[in-house]
Short mmCIF file of C-alpha atoms and ligand atoms in Angstrom, two decimals:
data_model
loop_
_atom_site.label_atom_id
_atom_site.label_comp_id
_atom_site.label_asym_id
_atom_site.label_seq_id
_atom_site.Cartn_x
_atom_site.Cartn_y
_atom_site.Cartn_z
CA UNK A 1 -8.80 -65.75 41.02
CA UNK A 2 -6.67 -63.30 39.06
CA UNK A 3 -7.22 -61.53 35.74
CA UNK A 4 -4.26 -63.46 34.30
CA UNK A 5 -6.20 -66.73 34.70
CA UNK A 6 -8.83 -65.66 32.16
CA UNK A 7 -6.31 -65.99 29.35
CA UNK A 8 -6.93 -62.46 28.11
CA UNK A 9 -4.54 -60.91 25.58
CA UNK A 10 -1.52 -59.05 26.91
CA UNK A 11 -2.77 -55.71 25.55
CA UNK A 12 -6.01 -56.10 27.51
CA UNK A 13 -4.24 -57.16 30.70
CA UNK A 14 -2.20 -53.98 30.36
CA UNK A 15 -5.45 -51.99 30.22
CA UNK A 16 -6.64 -53.69 33.44
CA UNK A 17 -3.37 -52.84 35.14
CA UNK A 18 -3.64 -49.21 34.15
CA UNK A 19 -7.03 -49.13 35.87
CA UNK A 20 -5.43 -50.52 39.01
CA UNK A 21 -7.74 -53.56 39.21
CA UNK A 22 -5.98 -56.47 40.87
CA UNK A 23 -8.75 -58.96 41.62
CA UNK A 24 -11.87 -59.63 39.55
CA UNK A 25 -15.19 -58.82 41.22
CA UNK A 26 -17.69 -61.72 41.60
CA UNK A 27 -19.60 -60.78 38.44
CA UNK A 28 -16.32 -60.60 36.52
CA UNK A 29 -15.16 -64.00 37.83
CA UNK A 30 -18.42 -65.57 36.77
CA UNK A 31 -19.14 -63.76 33.50
CA UNK A 32 -15.75 -63.29 31.83
CA UNK A 33 -14.90 -67.00 31.27
CA UNK A 34 -18.43 -67.72 30.00
CA UNK A 35 -18.41 -64.76 27.61
CA UNK A 36 -14.95 -65.73 26.38
CA UNK A 37 -16.36 -69.17 25.49
CA UNK A 38 -18.82 -67.40 23.21
CA UNK A 39 -22.01 -68.03 25.17
CA UNK A 40 -24.86 -65.58 25.44
CA UNK A 41 -24.96 -64.31 29.01
CA UNK A 42 -27.73 -62.86 31.09
CA UNK A 43 -26.11 -61.05 34.01
CA UNK A 44 -28.22 -60.25 37.02
CA UNK A 45 -26.08 -57.52 38.46
CA UNK A 46 -26.37 -53.85 39.07
CA UNK A 47 -24.15 -50.83 38.80
CA UNK A 48 -21.37 -50.95 41.35
CA UNK A 49 -20.64 -54.65 40.90
CA UNK A 50 -18.03 -54.19 38.17
CA UNK A 51 -20.39 -55.33 35.41
CA UNK A 52 -18.96 -52.93 32.80
CA UNK A 53 -15.54 -54.60 32.84
CA UNK A 54 -17.30 -57.99 32.96
CA UNK A 55 -18.44 -57.49 29.38
CA UNK A 56 -15.95 -54.91 28.02
CA UNK A 57 -12.87 -57.07 28.70
CA UNK A 58 -14.10 -60.20 26.85
CA UNK A 59 -15.49 -57.95 24.13
CA UNK A 60 -12.09 -56.36 23.52
CA UNK A 61 -10.52 -59.80 23.61
CA UNK A 62 -12.92 -61.16 21.03
CA UNK A 63 -12.40 -58.19 18.72
CA UNK A 64 -8.61 -58.54 19.08
CA UNK A 65 -8.66 -62.24 18.29
CA UNK A 66 -10.59 -61.77 15.09
CA UNK A 67 -9.24 -58.37 14.18
CA UNK A 68 -10.11 -57.13 10.73
CA UNK A 69 -7.45 -54.48 10.94
CA UNK A 70 -7.83 -50.83 10.36
CA UNK A 71 -8.01 -49.95 6.72
CA UNK A 72 -8.96 -53.51 5.87
CA UNK A 73 -12.20 -52.10 4.61
CA UNK A 74 -12.68 -48.67 3.09
CA UNK A 75 -15.05 -47.84 5.88
CA UNK A 76 -14.91 -50.10 8.89
CA UNK A 77 -18.23 -51.15 10.28
CA UNK A 78 -18.99 -51.48 13.96
CA UNK A 79 -18.52 -54.98 15.31
CA UNK A 80 -19.85 -54.41 18.80
CA UNK A 81 -22.87 -52.47 19.99
CA UNK A 82 -23.66 -51.59 23.58
CA UNK A 83 -27.10 -50.16 24.27
CA UNK A 84 -27.60 -48.26 27.53
CA UNK A 85 -30.53 -46.28 28.93
CA UNK A 86 -28.85 -42.96 29.75
CA UNK A 87 -26.21 -40.62 28.35
CA UNK A 88 -24.35 -40.75 31.64
CA UNK A 89 -24.10 -44.51 31.54
CA UNK A 90 -23.13 -44.45 27.85
CA UNK A 91 -20.35 -41.97 28.64
CA UNK A 92 -19.14 -44.11 31.54
CA UNK A 93 -19.04 -47.24 29.38
CA UNK A 94 -17.24 -45.40 26.58
CA UNK A 95 -14.67 -44.06 29.06
CA UNK A 96 -14.14 -47.58 30.45
CA UNK A 97 -13.59 -48.94 26.92
CA UNK A 98 -11.03 -46.25 26.21
CA UNK A 99 -9.03 -47.07 29.34
CA UNK A 100 -9.35 -50.85 29.16
CA UNK A 101 -8.69 -50.84 25.44
CA UNK A 102 -6.00 -48.21 25.30
CA UNK A 103 -3.36 -50.76 24.24
CA UNK A 104 -5.64 -52.04 21.51
CA UNK A 105 -6.37 -50.16 18.30
CA UNK A 106 -10.10 -50.19 18.74
CA UNK A 107 -12.14 -47.07 18.49
CA UNK A 108 -15.43 -46.46 20.22
CA UNK A 109 -18.01 -43.71 20.08
CA UNK A 110 -21.18 -42.71 21.86
CA UNK A 111 -24.51 -42.01 20.24
CA UNK A 112 -27.24 -40.26 22.20
CA UNK A 113 -29.68 -37.41 21.91
CA UNK A 114 -28.78 -33.90 22.98
CA UNK A 115 -25.41 -34.13 21.20
CA UNK A 116 -24.64 -33.13 17.59
CA UNK A 117 -26.21 -35.50 15.08
CA UNK A 118 -23.72 -34.42 12.41
CA UNK A 119 -20.64 -35.13 14.49
CA UNK A 120 -22.02 -38.57 15.28
CA UNK A 121 -22.81 -39.10 11.60
CA UNK A 122 -19.26 -38.15 10.58
CA UNK A 123 -17.75 -40.53 13.10
CA UNK A 124 -20.03 -43.30 11.93
CA UNK A 125 -18.99 -42.58 8.37
CA UNK A 126 -15.28 -42.76 9.20
CA UNK A 127 -15.94 -46.00 11.03
CA UNK A 128 -15.62 -47.23 14.59
CA UNK A 129 -15.29 -50.67 16.14
CA UNK A 130 -17.60 -50.22 19.11
CA UNK A 131 -20.75 -48.12 19.42
CA UNK A 132 -22.18 -47.23 22.81
CA UNK A 133 -25.67 -45.88 22.25
CA UNK A 134 -28.95 -44.87 23.77
CA UNK A 135 -31.84 -46.40 21.80
CA UNK A 136 -33.69 -43.32 20.45
CA UNK A 137 -30.82 -41.52 18.71
CA UNK A 138 -29.35 -44.77 17.41
CA UNK A 139 -32.67 -45.54 15.78
CA UNK A 140 -32.65 -42.07 14.19
CA UNK A 141 -29.26 -42.81 12.62
CA UNK A 142 -30.44 -46.22 11.45
CA UNK A 143 -33.61 -44.77 9.94
CA UNK A 144 -31.61 -42.15 8.07
CA UNK A 145 -29.24 -44.77 6.75
CA UNK A 146 -26.29 -43.39 8.74
CA UNK A 147 -25.61 -46.37 11.01
CA UNK A 148 -24.78 -49.71 9.46
CA UNK A 149 -25.04 -52.47 12.02
CA UNK A 150 -24.72 -55.36 9.58
CA UNK A 151 -21.28 -56.35 10.94
CA UNK A 152 -22.19 -56.36 14.61
CA UNK A 153 -21.12 -59.65 16.12
CA UNK A 154 -21.51 -58.73 19.77
CA UNK A 155 -24.50 -56.97 21.31
CA UNK A 156 -24.78 -55.81 24.94
CA UNK A 157 -27.97 -54.51 26.50
CA UNK A 158 -26.96 -52.82 29.73
CA UNK A 159 -29.39 -51.96 32.55
CA UNK A 160 -32.16 -53.67 30.62
CA UNK A 161 -34.72 -53.22 33.39
CA UNK A 162 -34.11 -49.50 33.40
CA UNK A 163 -34.56 -49.40 29.63
CA UNK A 164 -37.87 -51.16 30.20
CA UNK A 165 -38.89 -48.56 32.80
CA UNK A 166 -38.00 -45.80 30.35
CA UNK A 167 -40.10 -47.35 27.59
CA UNK A 168 -37.17 -48.23 25.31
CA UNK A 169 -38.00 -51.87 24.60
CA UNK A 170 -39.95 -51.19 21.36
CA UNK A 171 -36.96 -49.16 20.06
CA UNK A 172 -34.62 -51.97 21.01
CA UNK A 173 -36.71 -54.46 19.08
CA UNK A 174 -36.50 -52.18 16.02
CA UNK A 175 -32.72 -51.84 16.39
CA UNK A 176 -32.40 -55.61 16.62
CA UNK A 177 -33.84 -55.99 13.13
CA UNK A 178 -30.69 -54.33 11.80
CA UNK A 179 -28.23 -56.60 13.60
CA UNK A 180 -27.25 -60.05 12.29
CA UNK A 181 -28.96 -62.96 14.03
CA UNK A 182 -25.60 -64.71 14.27
CA UNK A 183 -24.05 -62.79 17.14
CA UNK A 184 -23.22 -63.04 20.81
CA UNK A 185 -25.77 -61.29 23.00
CA UNK A 186 -25.18 -60.17 26.58
CA UNK A 187 -27.87 -58.66 28.73
CA UNK A 188 -27.31 -57.07 32.13
CA UNK A 189 -30.13 -56.16 34.46
CA UNK A 190 -30.46 -55.54 38.19
CA UNK A 191 -33.82 -57.32 38.18
CA UNK A 192 -35.68 -59.65 35.88
CA UNK A 193 -39.22 -58.39 35.28
CA UNK A 194 -41.45 -60.54 33.02
CA UNK A 195 -41.01 -58.27 30.00
CA UNK A 196 -37.24 -58.63 30.16
CA UNK A 197 -37.51 -62.37 30.64
CA UNK A 198 -39.68 -62.54 27.52
CA UNK A 199 -37.21 -60.40 25.60
CA UNK A 200 -34.29 -62.62 26.56
CA UNK A 201 -36.15 -65.69 25.30
CA UNK A 202 -36.71 -63.99 21.97
CA UNK A 203 -33.34 -62.43 21.34
CA UNK A 204 -30.84 -64.65 23.13
CA UNK A 205 -29.50 -68.07 22.33
CA UNK A 206 -29.66 -70.33 25.40
CA UNK A 207 -28.16 -67.69 27.70
CA UNK A 208 -26.05 -68.67 30.67
CA UNK A 209 -27.35 -66.89 33.75
CA UNK A 210 -24.80 -65.17 35.93
CA UNK A 211 -26.21 -63.86 39.16
CA UNK A 212 -24.52 -61.75 41.76
CA UNK A 213 -26.40 -61.39 44.97
CA UNK A 214 -26.41 -58.04 46.59
CA UNK A 215 -26.62 -57.44 50.28
CA UNK A 216 -29.92 -56.58 51.95
CA UNK A 217 -30.46 -54.03 54.71
CA UNK A 218 -30.95 -55.45 58.21
CA UNK A 219 -34.56 -56.14 59.20
CA UNK A 220 -34.18 -53.85 62.22
CA UNK A 221 -34.11 -50.72 60.05
CA UNK A 222 -37.18 -48.83 58.92
CA UNK A 223 -37.07 -46.76 55.75
CA UNK A 224 -38.83 -43.56 54.78
CA UNK A 225 -38.78 -41.39 51.68
CA UNK A 226 -39.34 -37.67 51.90
CA UNK A 227 -40.12 -36.17 48.49
CA UNK A 228 -38.72 -32.63 48.45
CA UNK A 229 -37.54 -30.18 45.79
CA UNK A 230 -33.76 -30.02 45.36
CA UNK A 231 -33.46 -26.40 46.50
CA UNK A 232 -35.37 -27.14 49.72
CA UNK A 233 -33.14 -29.96 50.86
CA UNK A 234 -31.07 -27.99 53.36
CA UNK A 235 -33.95 -26.22 55.17
CA UNK A 236 -35.76 -29.56 55.07
CA UNK A 237 -32.82 -31.35 56.67
CA UNK A 238 -32.65 -28.73 59.40
CA UNK A 239 -36.33 -29.17 60.18
CA UNK A 240 -35.99 -32.95 60.13
CA UNK A 241 -33.01 -32.86 62.48
CA UNK A 242 -34.96 -30.70 64.91
CA UNK A 243 -37.69 -33.35 64.99
CA UNK A 244 -35.33 -36.24 65.61
CA UNK A 245 -34.50 -37.17 69.15
CA UNK A 246 -31.21 -38.84 68.70
CA UNK A 247 -27.72 -38.49 69.94
CA UNK A 248 -26.03 -39.59 66.72
CA UNK A 249 -27.25 -38.90 63.20
CA UNK A 250 -25.28 -39.70 60.07
CA UNK A 251 -26.05 -37.61 56.98
CA UNK A 252 -24.84 -38.71 53.53
CA UNK A 253 -24.20 -36.35 50.64
CA UNK A 254 -23.17 -37.19 47.10
CA UNK A 255 -20.10 -34.95 46.91
CA UNK A 256 -17.31 -33.70 49.16
CA UNK A 257 -18.29 -30.14 48.42
CA UNK A 258 -21.87 -30.76 49.49
CA UNK A 259 -20.73 -32.45 52.70
CA UNK A 260 -18.76 -29.33 53.56
CA UNK A 261 -21.52 -26.92 52.56
CA UNK A 262 -24.22 -28.80 54.49
CA UNK A 263 -22.00 -29.04 57.59
CA UNK A 264 -21.27 -25.30 57.47
CA UNK A 265 -24.96 -24.52 57.25
CA UNK A 266 -25.85 -26.85 60.10
CA UNK A 267 -23.15 -25.32 62.28
CA UNK A 268 -24.43 -21.83 61.52
CA UNK A 269 -27.87 -23.02 62.63
CA UNK A 270 -26.47 -24.17 65.94
CA UNK A 271 -26.12 -27.90 65.34
CA UNK A 272 -23.12 -29.80 66.61
CA UNK A 273 -22.14 -31.07 63.18
CA UNK A 274 -18.85 -32.17 61.67
CA UNK A 275 -17.87 -33.28 58.17
CA UNK A 276 -16.16 -36.46 56.94
CA UNK A 277 -15.09 -36.11 53.35
CA UNK A 278 -12.18 -36.95 51.10
CA UNK A 279 -10.68 -33.45 50.91
CA UNK A 280 -9.87 -33.51 54.62
CA UNK A 281 -6.49 -34.66 55.91
CA UNK A 282 -6.40 -37.99 57.67
CA UNK A 283 -5.85 -36.19 60.99
CA UNK A 284 -8.95 -33.98 60.46
CA UNK A 285 -11.04 -36.99 59.52
CA UNK A 286 -9.95 -38.85 62.62
CA UNK A 287 -10.79 -35.83 64.75
CA UNK A 288 -14.27 -35.66 63.21
CA UNK A 289 -14.84 -39.37 63.73
CA UNK A 290 -13.59 -39.34 67.31
CA UNK A 291 -15.74 -36.31 68.10
CA UNK A 292 -18.79 -38.01 66.63
CA UNK A 293 -18.03 -41.24 68.48
CA UNK A 294 -17.59 -39.60 71.87
CA UNK A 295 -20.66 -37.36 71.55
CA UNK A 296 -18.93 -34.03 70.99
CA UNK A 297 -20.77 -33.86 67.67
CA UNK A 298 -24.32 -35.06 67.19
CA UNK A 299 -24.27 -35.01 63.41
CA UNK A 300 -21.69 -36.37 60.99
CA UNK A 301 -22.06 -35.28 57.36
CA UNK A 302 -20.18 -37.76 55.19
CA UNK A 303 -19.58 -38.97 51.65
CA UNK A 304 -19.72 -42.69 50.85
CA UNK A 305 -16.02 -43.12 50.39
CA UNK A 306 -15.08 -41.32 53.58
CA UNK A 307 -17.58 -43.36 55.58
CA UNK A 308 -16.43 -46.72 54.22
CA UNK A 309 -15.76 -49.17 57.02
CA UNK A 310 -16.92 -46.76 59.71
CA UNK A 311 -18.20 -48.70 62.69
CA UNK A 312 -20.09 -46.67 65.25
CA UNK A 313 -22.75 -48.62 67.09
CA UNK A 314 -24.76 -45.74 68.56
CA UNK A 315 -26.08 -44.27 65.29
CA UNK A 316 -29.87 -44.36 65.34
CA UNK A 317 -30.61 -42.37 62.16
CA UNK A 318 -29.10 -42.28 58.72
CA UNK A 319 -30.28 -39.51 56.43
CA UNK A 320 -29.63 -39.63 52.71
CA UNK A 321 -29.42 -35.94 51.85
CA UNK A 322 -28.72 -37.27 48.36
CA UNK A 323 -29.89 -40.71 47.25
CA UNK A 324 -27.06 -43.13 46.45
CA UNK A 325 -26.80 -44.57 42.93
CA UNK A 326 -27.03 -48.24 43.76
CA UNK A 327 -28.95 -50.53 46.08
CA UNK A 328 -25.64 -51.76 47.46
CA UNK A 329 -24.58 -48.24 48.35
CA UNK A 330 -27.96 -47.70 50.02
CA UNK A 331 -27.56 -50.91 52.01
CA UNK A 332 -24.07 -49.91 52.98
CA UNK A 333 -25.16 -46.47 54.15
CA UNK A 334 -28.17 -47.57 56.14
CA UNK A 335 -26.10 -50.41 57.57
CA UNK A 336 -24.41 -47.75 59.73
CA UNK A 337 -27.58 -47.77 61.82
CA UNK A 338 -29.57 -50.64 63.31
CA UNK A 339 -26.33 -52.37 64.23
CA UNK A 340 -26.27 -55.33 66.59
CA UNK A 341 -30.09 -55.65 66.42
CA UNK A 342 -30.68 -52.09 67.61
CA UNK A 343 -33.45 -50.49 65.69
CA UNK A 344 -32.57 -47.74 63.27
CA UNK A 345 -34.25 -45.37 60.91
CA UNK A 346 -33.19 -44.45 57.39
CA UNK A 347 -34.61 -41.27 55.89
CA UNK A 348 -34.06 -40.36 52.26
CA UNK A 349 -34.68 -36.98 50.70
CA UNK A 350 -35.85 -37.77 47.17
CA UNK A 351 -36.33 -35.48 44.20
CA UNK A 352 -37.84 -36.09 40.79
CA UNK A 353 -34.40 -37.09 39.54
CA UNK A 354 -34.38 -40.05 41.95
CA UNK A 355 -37.50 -41.63 40.50
CA UNK A 356 -35.74 -44.40 38.62
CA UNK A 357 -33.36 -45.14 41.45
CA UNK A 358 -36.28 -45.50 43.85
CA UNK A 359 -38.07 -47.82 41.42
CA UNK A 360 -34.97 -49.95 41.12
CA UNK A 361 -34.53 -50.09 44.91
CA UNK A 362 -38.14 -51.12 45.28
CA UNK A 363 -37.51 -54.06 43.04
CA UNK A 364 -34.14 -55.19 44.31
CA UNK A 365 -34.49 -54.81 48.04
CA UNK A 366 -37.04 -56.49 50.18
CA UNK A 367 -37.83 -53.40 52.18
CA UNK A 368 -40.80 -51.22 52.77
CA UNK A 369 -40.31 -47.65 51.64
CA UNK A 370 -42.87 -45.37 53.22
CA UNK A 371 -43.49 -41.95 51.74
CA UNK A 372 -43.75 -39.31 54.43
CA UNK A 373 -44.22 -35.61 54.63
CA UNK A 374 -42.75 -33.40 57.28
CA UNK A 375 -45.42 -31.72 59.36
CA UNK A 376 -44.99 -27.99 59.59
CA UNK A 377 -42.42 -27.72 56.80
CA UNK A 378 -43.09 -25.01 54.26
CA UNK A 379 -42.92 -26.89 50.97
CA UNK A 380 -43.78 -23.68 49.12
CA UNK A 381 -40.71 -21.86 50.36
CA UNK A 382 -39.07 -19.85 47.60
CA UNK A 383 -35.73 -20.77 46.16
CA UNK A 384 -32.76 -18.55 46.98
CA UNK A 385 -32.86 -15.37 44.89
CA UNK A 386 -30.19 -16.34 42.37
CA UNK A 387 -31.84 -19.67 41.65
CA UNK A 388 -35.36 -18.34 41.73
CA UNK A 389 -35.84 -17.89 38.01
CA UNK A 390 -34.39 -21.27 37.15
CA UNK A 391 -36.29 -23.05 39.82
CA UNK A 392 -39.50 -21.10 39.80
CA UNK A 393 -41.27 -23.94 38.05
CA UNK A 394 -39.94 -26.19 40.72
CA UNK A 395 -40.99 -24.40 43.87
CA UNK A 396 -43.85 -26.79 43.96
CA UNK A 397 -45.11 -28.30 47.11
CA UNK A 398 -44.61 -31.68 48.63
CA UNK A 399 -47.81 -32.60 46.87
CA UNK A 400 -46.17 -32.14 43.50
CA UNK A 401 -43.14 -34.16 44.56
CA UNK A 402 -45.38 -36.98 45.75
CA UNK A 403 -47.36 -36.88 42.52
CA UNK A 404 -44.09 -37.51 40.71
CA UNK A 405 -43.89 -40.79 42.53
CA UNK A 406 -47.48 -41.52 41.65
CA UNK A 407 -48.69 -41.79 45.19
CA UNK A 408 -50.49 -39.64 47.67
CA UNK A 409 -49.13 -38.70 51.06
CA UNK A 410 -50.51 -41.65 52.92
CA UNK A 411 -49.53 -44.24 50.43
CA UNK A 412 -46.83 -46.73 50.98
CA UNK A 413 -45.81 -49.74 49.11
CA UNK A 414 -43.91 -52.90 49.58
CA UNK A 415 -41.10 -53.68 47.27
CA UNK A 416 -41.82 -56.54 45.00
CA UNK A 417 -39.78 -59.60 45.71
CA UNK A 418 -36.72 -59.74 43.58
CA UNK A 419 -37.15 -62.24 40.80
CA UNK A 420 -34.40 -64.78 40.84
P1 AMP B 1 -19.56 -50.87 37.42
O1 AMP B 1 -20.45 -51.79 38.16
O2 AMP B 1 -19.08 -51.45 36.14
O3 AMP B 1 -20.20 -49.51 37.24
O4 AMP B 1 -18.23 -50.63 38.30
C1 AMP B 1 -18.29 -50.06 39.57
C2 AMP B 1 -16.95 -49.51 40.00
O5 AMP B 1 -16.07 -50.59 40.33
C3 AMP B 1 -16.23 -48.69 38.95
O6 AMP B 1 -15.70 -47.55 39.59
C4 AMP B 1 -15.11 -49.58 38.47
O7 AMP B 1 -13.99 -48.83 38.04
C5 AMP B 1 -14.81 -50.40 39.71
N1 AMP B 1 -14.29 -51.76 39.40
C6 AMP B 1 -14.75 -52.61 38.48
N2 AMP B 1 -14.07 -53.78 38.50
C7 AMP B 1 -13.13 -53.65 39.46
C8 AMP B 1 -12.10 -54.52 39.96
N3 AMP B 1 -11.92 -55.74 39.50
N4 AMP B 1 -11.32 -54.04 40.97
C9 AMP B 1 -11.52 -52.80 41.46
N5 AMP B 1 -12.48 -51.93 41.04
C10 AMP B 1 -13.28 -52.36 40.05
#
């Protein structure tokens, strides 16, 4: 299937081209035609599947087809509202709208806490076509009479299960009272807990369900979480690596810079470690990979992109120095171990910031995540001098980290089966 087959307007197809997308992802193939037909859609898909474009493209198309035209009203009212749980996600969605809609005349804005209320108010007053908002601040604007949602004809609730986890559902219900009942509603969620199911029944009109299955980690892999403060990650990793008897360990970091920094530190501590990250030339990457494959290096410190497609059968341990953002990325990473029915172990260093990600993984993947502590590791170690003041509140022990996850050291839990 191609984007041309959806019958989208030329201006929107141009936006897709400028993003470099050539083929729709599965959620896009399934959702776009249904949304274009005007149906309410409940999309069971998570970040990483291309869900943003799956609703932004038909949204732009709908707005284009029934364009009111700028200046048609003294103050144009928003016609589409996207509600998202976090500022980061709201920013990402807004950025996607700007690129996909750059050949259209539509204007979008973000509304969330921690940013200037007045600037948001001024933009709302001037008028925008699309609002991307987090629930709390949007409700503030509504309550103060600054946001008029009476012309919204398309509503998207993105990452609905995460909004539920964050306690936003009552706010969403209040926001809904200010939006016309005659509208198209789209809801995206990685999972379908009962509260979300109930919400969909109340606010959606016979929604079409679009489900994209995600991959599951192999059964031969065991998974452990190690709660640890951010500033202790590197000494923790070193201790962990000393405890592991393995010839090949793959460590994942979130950024290229971190991959380099962690490798340098490991090398200084006497480990045979090598990096694999996007800033390296192809020749350097190949050298790293070959060295890891033939046993010259015991540890490969990689970023997701650099490790894509890597096939090395002898890896027994994957360590997430940083947790990935999506269950698919987690599956992909840990899939580097436990290959061909060999057993493998996946260790993840988790901080307080990973709480929601862990909750979402628990729900979406049928795996057992066991919380562990590392015997003999000094969880009370002080932060490096320059960070000490900032992190002093955070030099807490493993105990504190575990409390964050609401479990004690011996607890473990089985992920609930994904509702389908
Ligand atoms: P999302 O799930 O919307 O957060 O998208 C995940 C990533 O996939 C983003 O980096 C998008 O830019 C990218 N993406 C979305 N749709 C496509 C597509 N059809 N082709 C290539 N990349 C895509």
